[in-house]
Amino acid sequence: MTDLQPAPASIPAAGSAAVVLDITGADIPGEAIALRERGPLVRVMLPGDIPAWAVTDPEVLKELFTDWRVSKDAHQHWPKFRSGQVPSDWPLITWVSVRNMFTAYGKDHQRLRKLIGPAFTPRRVTALRPQITMIVRRLLDDLAARPDHTVIDLREDYATQVPLRVITALMGVPDDLQARLRVCVDEIFSTTPHRDPYDTFTELAATLTTLVARRRAEPGEDMTSLLIGHRDEQADRLTEEELVHTLLLVISAGYETTVNLIDQAVYQVLTRPGLLQQLRTGAVSWSQVIEETLRYAPPVANLPLRYAIVDIDIADVQIKAGEAIIATIAAANRSPDRHDPNPDQFDPARLDKEHLSFGYGPHHCLGAALARLEATEALPALFGRFPELTLAVADGELKPLPSFISHGHRTLPVYLDRPHGIEGGCRGA
């Protein structure tokens, strides 16, 4: 395994045509490095031949995150969407057509953020720790009950299950709705979807409408009930559509991104036997590993979309009014100016691990503390319970998710114990 990955051959030289983003996500780090080397703002082509500006520099990205001249509301500020040039079966249609905090602009964004904020206060997140600890312990008990030398898909059976169980408990999602929600969320994050994206969006909205109806009839202490209360008691502050789409945002963001964080952190440790020894001796902390994983292998590699409200001159480039912008977090997190030496190397001991994986400023993720808490509980417990944890395949056999948005592995096959003949932390290393 190597930290430095070659740029894909499909990346053209600087000054040539727009870069076509690889919808398969075959080499997200390599693509990010190649885009970064072309400059802070790069013309790219999204699926469906839709042009956008990819922002690769962290300082430029921070500036655009906080600039009033940049909107996330396609309904107001993206001419291509408003004029019907973006088809309903576009792979990113859910990302741009929902009406919630993620796509709101100005006062609407502030209003919706204030409604969601109370569910993610430090006190409320900290109060979830015992529940998360219990979920982790039960999952580890289930894994320990498997036969010796069994190959386990750790992404499916652990990295996925921790945040899935946490977010569905937080939101009050009954068991019979969870499978449908999960399938739809996975499809939304894929840029090579298996079905019509609009059908996925429609099914997800219908499932969440069912959830709202049940919680409205039988309210509880969950966040869905809390948001329904805001909707029913102060109808002018939250529409029914905003309610359903807000649930879509919280559930999808609270699930998929944390799956990738745990998946990627486990992968980094398993492919670096020396790192595990440092963790055991305390030379490196799990907090350092988590933050470096967020920097080096962000759960969301490319975040769609933003739109220039007026012409914007920045970084020697003019973004014209109405043009789309995509946050290339995988590139911005590896800044030579900030993260030298070796920005493309995984180093938990580096002093500056600043990243934009949770956004910035008014768009900083409300669930960041919860994601960190889940990883902080899940990772040391896993390696403490299974000190012989080992990859069951050679590193090069692992396949990435089919997405340039979601950054993780399709599967993460491991042995919980180390079968005879496998040495070190990585089979084939």
Short mmCIF file of C-alpha atoms in Angstrom, two decimals:
data_model
loop_
_atom_site.label_atom_id
_atom_site.label_comp_id
_atom_site.label_asym_id
_atom_site.label_seq_id
_atom_site.Cartn_x
_atom_site.Cartn_y
_atom_site.Cartn_z
CA MET A 1 0.00 0.00 0.00
CA THR A 2 1.17 3.52 -0.70
CA ASP A 3 -0.08 6.93 0.44
CA LEU A 4 0.80 8.65 -2.84
CA GLN A 5 -1.59 7.58 -5.55
CA PRO A 6 -1.13 8.41 -9.25
CA ALA A 7 -3.54 10.78 -10.92
CA PRO A 8 -6.00 9.10 -13.25
CA ALA A 9 -5.04 9.28 -16.90
CA SER A 10 -8.40 10.95 -17.68
CA ILE A 11 -7.34 14.23 -16.04
CA PRO A 12 -6.39 16.64 -18.85
CA ALA A 13 -3.57 19.14 -18.65
CA ALA A 14 -4.15 22.59 -17.16
CA GLY A 15 -5.82 24.99 -19.55
CA SER A 16 -7.58 22.33 -21.57
CA ALA A 17 -11.22 21.20 -21.51
CA ALA A 18 -13.23 20.72 -18.34
CA VAL A 19 -12.41 17.66 -16.25
CA VAL A 20 -15.10 15.00 -16.38
CA LEU A 21 -15.54 13.73 -12.82
CA ASP A 22 -15.37 9.96 -12.57
CA ILE A 23 -18.86 8.86 -11.56
CA THR A 24 -17.52 5.48 -10.43
CA GLY A 25 -15.28 6.99 -7.74
CA ALA A 26 -12.52 4.56 -8.80
CA ASP A 27 -9.69 6.75 -7.49
CA ILE A 28 -11.01 9.65 -5.45
CA PRO A 29 -7.63 10.56 -3.89
CA GLY A 30 -5.84 10.50 -7.23
CA GLU A 31 -8.54 12.59 -8.89
CA ALA A 32 -8.46 15.08 -6.01
CA ILE A 33 -4.68 15.45 -6.27
CA ALA A 34 -4.89 16.01 -10.03
CA LEU A 35 -7.63 18.63 -9.61
CA ARG A 36 -5.67 20.37 -6.86
CA GLU A 37 -2.63 20.61 -9.12
CA ARG A 38 -4.72 22.39 -11.78
CA GLY A 39 -5.52 25.26 -9.41
CA PRO A 40 -7.90 26.47 -6.68
CA LEU A 41 -10.89 26.57 -9.05
CA VAL A 42 -11.22 24.01 -11.81
CA ARG A 43 -13.85 23.63 -14.50
CA VAL A 44 -15.41 20.18 -14.21
CA MET A 45 -18.22 18.31 -15.89
CA LEU A 46 -20.85 16.60 -13.75
CA PRO A 47 -23.06 13.73 -14.95
CA GLY A 48 -25.33 14.76 -17.80
CA ASP A 49 -22.71 17.18 -19.18
CA ILE A 50 -23.57 19.76 -16.54
CA PRO A 51 -20.64 22.15 -15.93
CA ALA A 52 -19.50 23.33 -12.52
CA TRP A 53 -16.55 24.89 -10.73
CA ALA A 54 -14.65 22.51 -8.42
CA VAL A 55 -13.10 24.33 -5.47
CA THR A 56 -9.87 22.63 -4.40
CA ASP A 57 -8.27 25.21 -2.10
CA PRO A 58 -9.39 25.33 1.57
CA GLU A 59 -9.15 29.10 1.93
CA VAL A 60 -11.12 29.73 -1.24
CA LEU A 61 -13.66 27.14 -0.11
CA LYS A 62 -14.04 28.82 3.30
CA GLU A 63 -14.56 32.15 1.60
CA LEU A 64 -17.29 30.74 -0.64
CA PHE A 65 -18.91 28.89 2.30
CA THR A 66 -19.44 32.25 4.03
CA ASP A 67 -20.10 34.55 1.04
CA TRP A 68 -23.66 35.89 0.75
CA ARG A 69 -23.20 35.84 -3.03
CA VAL A 70 -23.19 32.04 -2.96
CA SER A 71 -26.44 30.11 -2.54
CA LYS A 72 -27.38 26.43 -2.16
CA ASP A 73 -30.97 27.03 -3.30
CA ALA A 74 -31.36 25.67 -6.82
CA HIS A 75 -35.02 26.71 -6.87
CA GLN A 76 -33.97 30.36 -6.59
CA HIS A 77 -30.45 30.63 -7.94
CA TRP A 78 -29.60 27.91 -10.46
CA PRO A 79 -30.96 28.89 -13.89
CA LYS A 80 -30.37 25.43 -15.37
CA PHE A 81 -32.58 23.87 -12.71
CA ARG A 82 -35.27 26.54 -12.88
CA SER A 83 -35.50 26.30 -16.67
CA GLY A 84 -35.90 22.52 -16.66
CA GLN A 85 -32.48 21.74 -18.13
CA VAL A 86 -31.74 19.39 -15.21
CA PRO A 87 -33.79 16.22 -15.80
CA SER A 88 -35.66 14.45 -13.02
CA ASP A 89 -33.51 11.34 -13.47
CA TRP A 90 -30.23 13.26 -12.94
CA PRO A 91 -28.11 11.29 -10.42
CA LEU A 92 -27.78 14.33 -8.13
CA ILE A 93 -31.43 15.41 -8.33
CA THR A 94 -32.17 14.84 -4.64
CA TRP A 95 -29.14 16.90 -3.62
CA VAL A 96 -30.45 19.99 -5.42
CA SER A 97 -34.23 19.66 -5.29
CA VAL A 98 -34.87 19.06 -1.58
CA ARG A 99 -36.15 21.93 0.53
CA ASN A 100 -34.39 21.84 3.88
CA MET A 101 -31.47 23.41 5.71
CA PHE A 102 -28.99 21.87 3.27
CA THR A 103 -30.37 23.81 0.30
CA ALA A 104 -31.84 26.87 2.04
CA TYR A 105 -30.44 30.36 1.55
CA GLY A 106 -30.19 33.38 3.82
CA LYS A 107 -32.93 33.77 6.42
CA ASP A 108 -34.52 30.45 5.47
CA HIS A 109 -31.24 28.70 6.25
CA GLN A 110 -30.98 30.46 9.61
CA ARG A 111 -34.60 29.60 10.45
CA LEU A 112 -34.23 25.91 9.65
CA ARG A 113 -30.86 25.60 11.38
CA LYS A 114 -32.34 27.02 14.57
CA LEU A 115 -35.11 24.43 14.46
CA ILE A 116 -32.68 21.51 14.12
CA GLY A 117 -30.02 22.87 16.45
CA PRO A 118 -31.69 21.88 19.76
CA ALA A 119 -31.44 18.18 18.85
CA PHE A 120 -27.65 18.42 18.60
CA THR A 121 -26.68 20.55 21.59
CA PRO A 122 -23.56 19.36 23.47
CA ARG A 123 -25.74 18.27 26.37
CA ARG A 124 -28.05 16.20 24.20
CA VAL A 125 -25.19 14.60 22.26
CA THR A 126 -23.28 13.76 25.45
CA ALA A 127 -26.44 12.19 26.86
CA LEU A 128 -26.40 9.73 23.94
CA ARG A 129 -23.06 8.22 25.01
CA PRO A 130 -24.51 5.41 27.19
CA GLN A 131 -26.88 4.40 24.37
CA ILE A 132 -24.05 4.41 21.83
CA THR A 133 -21.87 2.37 24.19
CA MET A 134 -24.65 -0.20 24.55
CA ILE A 135 -25.18 -0.40 20.77
CA VAL A 136 -21.44 -0.92 20.24
CA ARG A 137 -21.24 -3.60 22.94
CA ARG A 138 -24.17 -5.55 21.50
CA LEU A 139 -22.74 -5.43 17.99
CA LEU A 140 -19.36 -6.65 19.24
CA ASP A 141 -21.07 -9.46 21.14
CA ASP A 142 -22.83 -10.49 17.92
CA LEU A 143 -19.53 -10.49 16.04
CA ALA A 144 -17.81 -12.49 18.79
CA ALA A 145 -20.48 -15.18 18.43
CA ARG A 146 -19.46 -15.86 14.82
CA PRO A 147 -17.45 -19.05 14.14
CA ASP A 148 -13.65 -18.78 14.30
CA HIS A 149 -11.82 -17.81 11.10
CA THR A 150 -15.03 -16.48 9.52
CA VAL A 151 -14.70 -13.65 7.02
CA ILE A 152 -16.74 -10.71 8.29
CA ASP A 153 -17.78 -7.71 6.20
CA LEU A 154 -16.94 -5.12 8.82
CA ARG A 155 -18.51 -2.29 6.81
CA GLU A 156 -21.89 -4.01 6.72
CA ASP A 157 -21.83 -5.70 10.11
CA TYR A 158 -20.26 -2.92 12.20
CA ALA A 159 -19.39 0.37 10.49
CA THR A 160 -22.91 0.56 9.07
CA GLN A 161 -24.79 -0.78 12.05
CA VAL A 162 -23.42 1.64 14.65
CA PRO A 163 -24.65 4.90 13.03
CA LEU A 164 -27.75 3.24 11.57
CA ARG A 165 -28.93 2.15 15.00
CA VAL A 166 -27.95 5.45 16.61
CA ILE A 167 -29.70 7.68 14.06
CA THR A 168 -32.87 5.58 13.87
CA ALA A 169 -33.10 5.60 17.67
CA LEU A 170 -32.51 9.36 17.75
CA MET A 171 -35.17 9.92 15.10
CA GLY A 172 -37.66 7.35 16.42
CA VAL A 173 -37.68 5.30 13.20
CA PRO A 174 -39.55 1.99 13.70
CA ASP A 175 -37.90 -1.25 12.59
CA ASP A 176 -40.22 -1.83 9.62
CA LEU A 177 -39.18 1.46 7.95
CA GLN A 178 -35.43 1.19 8.45
CA ALA A 179 -34.59 -1.10 5.53
CA ARG A 180 -36.41 1.12 2.99
CA LEU A 181 -34.76 4.25 4.34
CA ARG A 182 -31.32 2.70 4.18
CA VAL A 183 -31.66 1.52 0.57
CA CYS A 184 -32.85 4.96 -0.52
CA VAL A 185 -30.04 6.79 1.31
CA ASP A 186 -27.43 4.51 -0.25
CA GLU A 187 -28.89 5.28 -3.69
CA ILE A 188 -28.83 9.04 -3.07
CA PHE A 189 -25.11 8.96 -2.24
CA SER A 190 -24.29 6.85 -5.29
CA THR A 191 -23.40 8.60 -8.54
CA THR A 192 -24.01 5.34 -10.44
CA PRO A 193 -27.54 4.63 -9.16
CA HIS A 194 -29.30 1.34 -9.78
CA ARG A 195 -32.71 2.94 -10.28
CA ASP A 196 -34.29 6.20 -11.40
CA PRO A 197 -33.07 8.81 -8.87
CA TYR A 198 -36.45 10.52 -8.85
CA ASP A 199 -38.13 7.24 -7.91
CA THR A 200 -35.67 6.95 -5.01
CA PHE A 201 -36.46 10.50 -3.91
CA THR A 202 -40.20 9.81 -4.14
CA GLU A 203 -39.96 6.58 -2.15
CA LEU A 204 -37.81 8.20 0.52
CA ALA A 205 -40.22 11.10 0.91
CA ALA A 206 -43.16 8.68 1.13
CA THR A 207 -41.41 6.61 3.80
CA LEU A 208 -40.63 9.70 5.85
CA THR A 209 -44.22 10.92 5.45
CA THR A 210 -45.28 7.60 6.99
CA LEU A 211 -42.82 8.18 9.83
CA VAL A 212 -44.29 11.65 10.45
CA ALA A 213 -47.84 10.25 10.52
CA ARG A 214 -46.88 7.61 13.10
CA ARG A 215 -44.96 10.01 15.35
CA ARG A 216 -47.74 12.57 15.08
CA ALA A 217 -50.21 9.94 16.29
CA GLU A 218 -47.82 8.61 18.97
CA PRO A 219 -45.24 11.28 19.83
CA GLY A 220 -42.17 10.38 21.85
CA GLU A 221 -38.88 11.91 22.99
CA ASP A 222 -37.29 11.45 19.58
CA MET A 223 -36.23 14.22 17.21
CA THR A 224 -39.00 13.49 14.72
CA SER A 225 -41.57 14.24 17.41
CA LEU A 226 -39.65 17.38 18.34
CA LEU A 227 -39.75 18.68 14.76
CA ILE A 228 -43.42 17.76 14.38
CA GLY A 229 -44.08 19.88 17.45
CA HIS A 230 -42.40 22.84 15.76
CA ARG A 231 -44.46 22.24 12.65
CA ASP A 232 -47.85 21.82 14.34
CA GLU A 233 -47.46 24.52 16.99
CA GLN A 234 -45.85 27.14 14.75
CA ALA A 235 -46.90 26.28 11.22
CA ASP A 236 -45.45 29.49 9.80
CA ARG A 237 -41.95 28.36 10.74
CA LEU A 238 -41.83 24.91 9.15
CA THR A 239 -43.87 23.67 6.20
CA GLU A 240 -44.89 20.03 5.90
CA GLU A 241 -42.51 19.63 2.96
CA GLU A 242 -39.67 21.18 4.96
CA LEU A 243 -40.45 18.82 7.82
CA VAL A 244 -40.19 15.70 5.64
CA HIS A 245 -37.12 16.98 3.80
CA THR A 246 -35.44 17.94 7.08
CA LEU A 247 -35.87 14.37 8.28
CA LEU A 248 -34.33 13.24 4.99
CA LEU A 249 -31.32 15.47 5.64
CA VAL A 250 -30.76 14.42 9.25
CA ILE A 251 -31.16 10.70 8.63
CA SER A 252 -29.05 10.56 5.46
CA ALA A 253 -26.26 12.81 6.77
CA GLY A 254 -26.29 11.13 10.17
CA TYR A 255 -25.98 7.67 8.65
CA GLU A 256 -23.86 7.50 5.49
CA THR A 257 -21.09 9.88 6.51
CA THR A 258 -20.42 8.16 9.83
CA VAL A 259 -20.38 4.75 8.12
CA ASN A 260 -17.58 6.02 5.90
CA LEU A 261 -15.70 7.58 8.81
CA ILE A 262 -15.62 4.30 10.76
CA ASP A 263 -14.89 2.28 7.61
CA GLN A 264 -11.98 4.50 6.58
CA ALA A 265 -10.50 4.73 10.09
CA VAL A 266 -10.54 0.93 10.46
CA TYR A 267 -8.89 0.62 7.05
CA GLN A 268 -6.12 3.08 7.94
CA VAL A 269 -5.29 1.15 11.12
CA LEU A 270 -5.44 -2.30 9.52
CA THR A 271 -3.09 -1.30 6.71
CA ARG A 272 -0.56 0.25 9.09
CA PRO A 273 0.51 -2.33 11.73
CA GLY A 274 2.85 0.18 13.35
CA LEU A 275 -0.07 2.56 13.94
CA LEU A 276 -1.97 -0.03 15.97
CA GLN A 277 1.06 -0.46 18.23
CA GLN A 278 1.24 3.32 18.69
CA LEU A 279 -2.43 3.36 19.67
CA ARG A 280 -1.86 0.60 22.22
CA THR A 281 1.07 2.40 23.84
CA GLY A 282 -0.67 5.77 23.80
CA ALA A 283 1.88 7.35 21.46
CA VAL A 284 -1.07 8.17 19.18
CA SER A 285 -4.64 8.73 20.36
CA TRP A 286 -7.86 7.59 18.74
CA SER A 287 -8.88 11.25 18.54
CA GLN A 288 -5.81 11.92 16.40
CA VAL A 289 -6.65 8.98 14.13
CA ILE A 290 -10.24 10.13 13.74
CA GLU A 291 -9.30 13.71 12.85
CA GLU A 292 -6.59 12.60 10.42
CA THR A 293 -9.03 10.18 8.81
CA LEU A 294 -11.52 13.02 8.37
CA ARG A 295 -8.77 15.08 6.73
CA TYR A 296 -7.11 12.39 4.64
CA ALA A 297 -10.14 10.30 3.62
CA PRO A 298 -13.21 12.54 4.10
CA PRO A 299 -16.54 10.67 4.25
CA VAL A 300 -17.88 13.01 1.54
CA ALA A 301 -15.28 13.65 -1.15
CA ASN A 302 -17.23 16.11 -3.31
CA LEU A 303 -20.21 18.02 -1.92
CA PRO A 304 -22.84 19.28 -4.39
CA LEU A 305 -23.92 22.06 -5.07
CA ARG A 306 -23.73 25.82 -4.68
CA TYR A 307 -24.54 28.62 -7.13
CA ALA A 308 -23.19 32.09 -7.73
CA ILE A 309 -25.95 34.68 -7.28
CA VAL A 310 -23.88 37.37 -9.03
CA ASP A 311 -20.53 37.36 -10.81
CA ILE A 312 -17.79 36.56 -8.29
CA ASP A 313 -14.11 37.33 -8.87
CA ILE A 314 -11.99 35.04 -6.70
CA ALA A 315 -8.60 33.32 -7.00
CA ASP A 316 -7.98 34.96 -10.40
CA VAL A 317 -11.15 33.38 -11.76
CA GLN A 318 -14.61 34.78 -12.43
CA ILE A 319 -17.52 32.59 -11.45
CA LYS A 320 -20.44 33.94 -13.42
CA ALA A 321 -23.91 34.41 -11.95
CA GLY A 322 -25.87 31.16 -12.08
CA GLU A 323 -22.87 28.87 -12.42
CA ALA A 324 -22.70 25.80 -10.21
CA ILE A 325 -19.98 25.14 -7.64
CA ILE A 326 -18.95 21.83 -6.10
CA ALA A 327 -16.89 21.65 -2.90
CA THR A 328 -14.00 19.28 -3.61
CA ILE A 329 -13.32 18.45 0.03
CA ALA A 330 -10.97 15.57 -0.78
CA ALA A 331 -8.64 18.06 -2.49
CA ALA A 332 -9.08 20.97 -0.06
CA ASN A 333 -8.24 18.71 2.88
CA ARG A 334 -4.81 18.01 1.37
CA SER A 335 -3.49 21.52 1.02
CA PRO A 336 0.29 21.83 0.42
CA ASP A 337 0.13 25.29 2.01
CA ARG A 338 -1.44 23.99 5.22
CA HIS A 339 -0.59 20.30 5.44
CA ASP A 340 3.02 20.13 4.28
CA PRO A 341 5.15 18.14 4.59
CA ASN A 342 3.43 15.34 2.72
CA PRO A 343 -0.24 16.45 2.56
CA ASP A 344 -1.03 13.21 0.72
CA GLN A 345 0.31 11.02 3.52
CA PHE A 346 -1.74 9.69 6.44
CA ASP A 347 -0.07 11.01 9.60
CA PRO A 348 -2.13 11.13 12.82
CA ALA A 349 0.77 12.88 14.58
CA ARG A 350 0.76 15.90 12.23
CA LEU A 351 0.18 19.10 14.16
CA ASP A 352 -2.28 20.71 11.74
CA LYS A 353 -5.11 18.36 10.87
CA GLU A 354 -7.62 21.08 10.02
CA HIS A 355 -10.20 19.86 7.52
CA LEU A 356 -13.48 20.87 5.95
CA SER A 357 -15.17 17.48 6.18
CA PHE A 358 -17.87 18.98 8.41
CA GLY A 359 -18.21 22.20 6.44
CA TYR A 360 -17.39 25.64 7.76
CA GLY A 361 -18.97 28.68 9.37
CA PRO A 362 -22.77 28.87 9.06
CA HIS A 363 -22.65 25.61 7.11
CA HIS A 364 -20.73 23.62 9.72
CA CYS A 365 -22.44 20.26 10.23
CA LEU A 366 -24.69 20.20 13.29
CA GLY A 367 -24.07 16.46 13.66
CA ALA A 368 -20.26 16.71 13.76
CA ALA A 369 -20.03 16.10 17.50
CA LEU A 370 -22.31 13.06 17.24
CA ALA A 371 -20.23 11.55 14.41
CA ARG A 372 -17.04 12.04 16.43
CA LEU A 373 -18.67 10.51 19.49
CA GLU A 374 -19.80 7.43 17.57
CA ALA A 375 -16.32 6.92 16.12
CA THR A 376 -14.71 7.51 19.51
CA GLU A 377 -16.88 4.78 21.02
CA ALA A 378 -16.81 2.34 18.10
CA LEU A 379 -13.13 2.25 17.15
CA PRO A 380 -11.25 1.55 20.42
CA ALA A 381 -13.96 -0.89 21.48
CA LEU A 382 -13.55 -2.83 18.22
CA PHE A 383 -9.77 -3.14 18.41
CA GLY A 384 -9.90 -3.77 22.14
CA ARG A 385 -12.33 -6.64 21.68
CA PHE A 386 -10.53 -8.10 18.65
CA PRO A 387 -6.80 -7.35 18.97
CA GLU A 388 -6.00 -9.79 16.12
CA LEU A 389 -8.32 -8.04 13.65
CA THR A 390 -6.88 -8.46 10.15
CA LEU A 391 -7.90 -7.73 6.58
CA ALA A 392 -9.13 -10.91 4.89
CA VAL A 393 -8.06 -9.77 1.41
CA ALA A 394 -5.06 -7.98 -0.03
CA ASP A 395 -5.33 -4.20 0.20
CA GLY A 396 -5.54 -3.86 -3.58
CA GLU A 397 -8.61 -6.11 -3.75
CA LEU A 398 -10.82 -3.64 -1.86
CA LYS A 399 -13.28 -1.78 -4.08
CA PRO A 400 -14.44 1.83 -3.58
CA LEU A 401 -18.06 2.82 -3.43
CA PRO A 402 -19.47 3.66 -6.89
CA SER A 403 -19.65 7.37 -6.16
CA PHE A 404 -17.63 10.58 -6.37
CA ILE A 405 -19.59 11.81 -3.33
CA SER A 406 -19.51 8.99 -0.78
CA HIS A 407 -15.94 7.96 0.07
CA GLY A 408 -15.67 4.46 1.48
CA HIS A 409 -15.37 0.80 0.55
CA ARG A 410 -18.08 -1.43 -0.89
CA THR A 411 -17.07 -4.11 1.59
CA LEU A 412 -14.38 -4.39 4.27
CA PRO A 413 -13.67 -8.14 4.68
CA VAL A 414 -11.79 -9.01 7.87
CA TYR A 415 -10.90 -11.87 10.16
CA LEU A 416 -11.68 -11.11 13.78
CA ASP A 417 -8.85 -13.46 14.70
CA ARG A 418 -5.71 -14.04 12.66
CA PRO A 419 -5.83 -17.35 10.77
CA HIS A 420 -2.63 -19.34 10.52
CA GLY A 421 -0.28 -17.99 7.87
CA ILE A 422 -1.40 -14.35 7.98
CA GLU A 423 1.12 -12.03 9.62
CA GLY A 424 0.96 -8.33 10.38
CA GLY A 425 -2.06 -6.08 10.00
CA CYS A 426 -2.71 -6.52 6.29
CA ARG A 427 -3.03 -9.69 4.28
CA GLY A 428 -0.59 -9.60 1.42
CA ALA A 429 1.35 -6.63 2.85
#
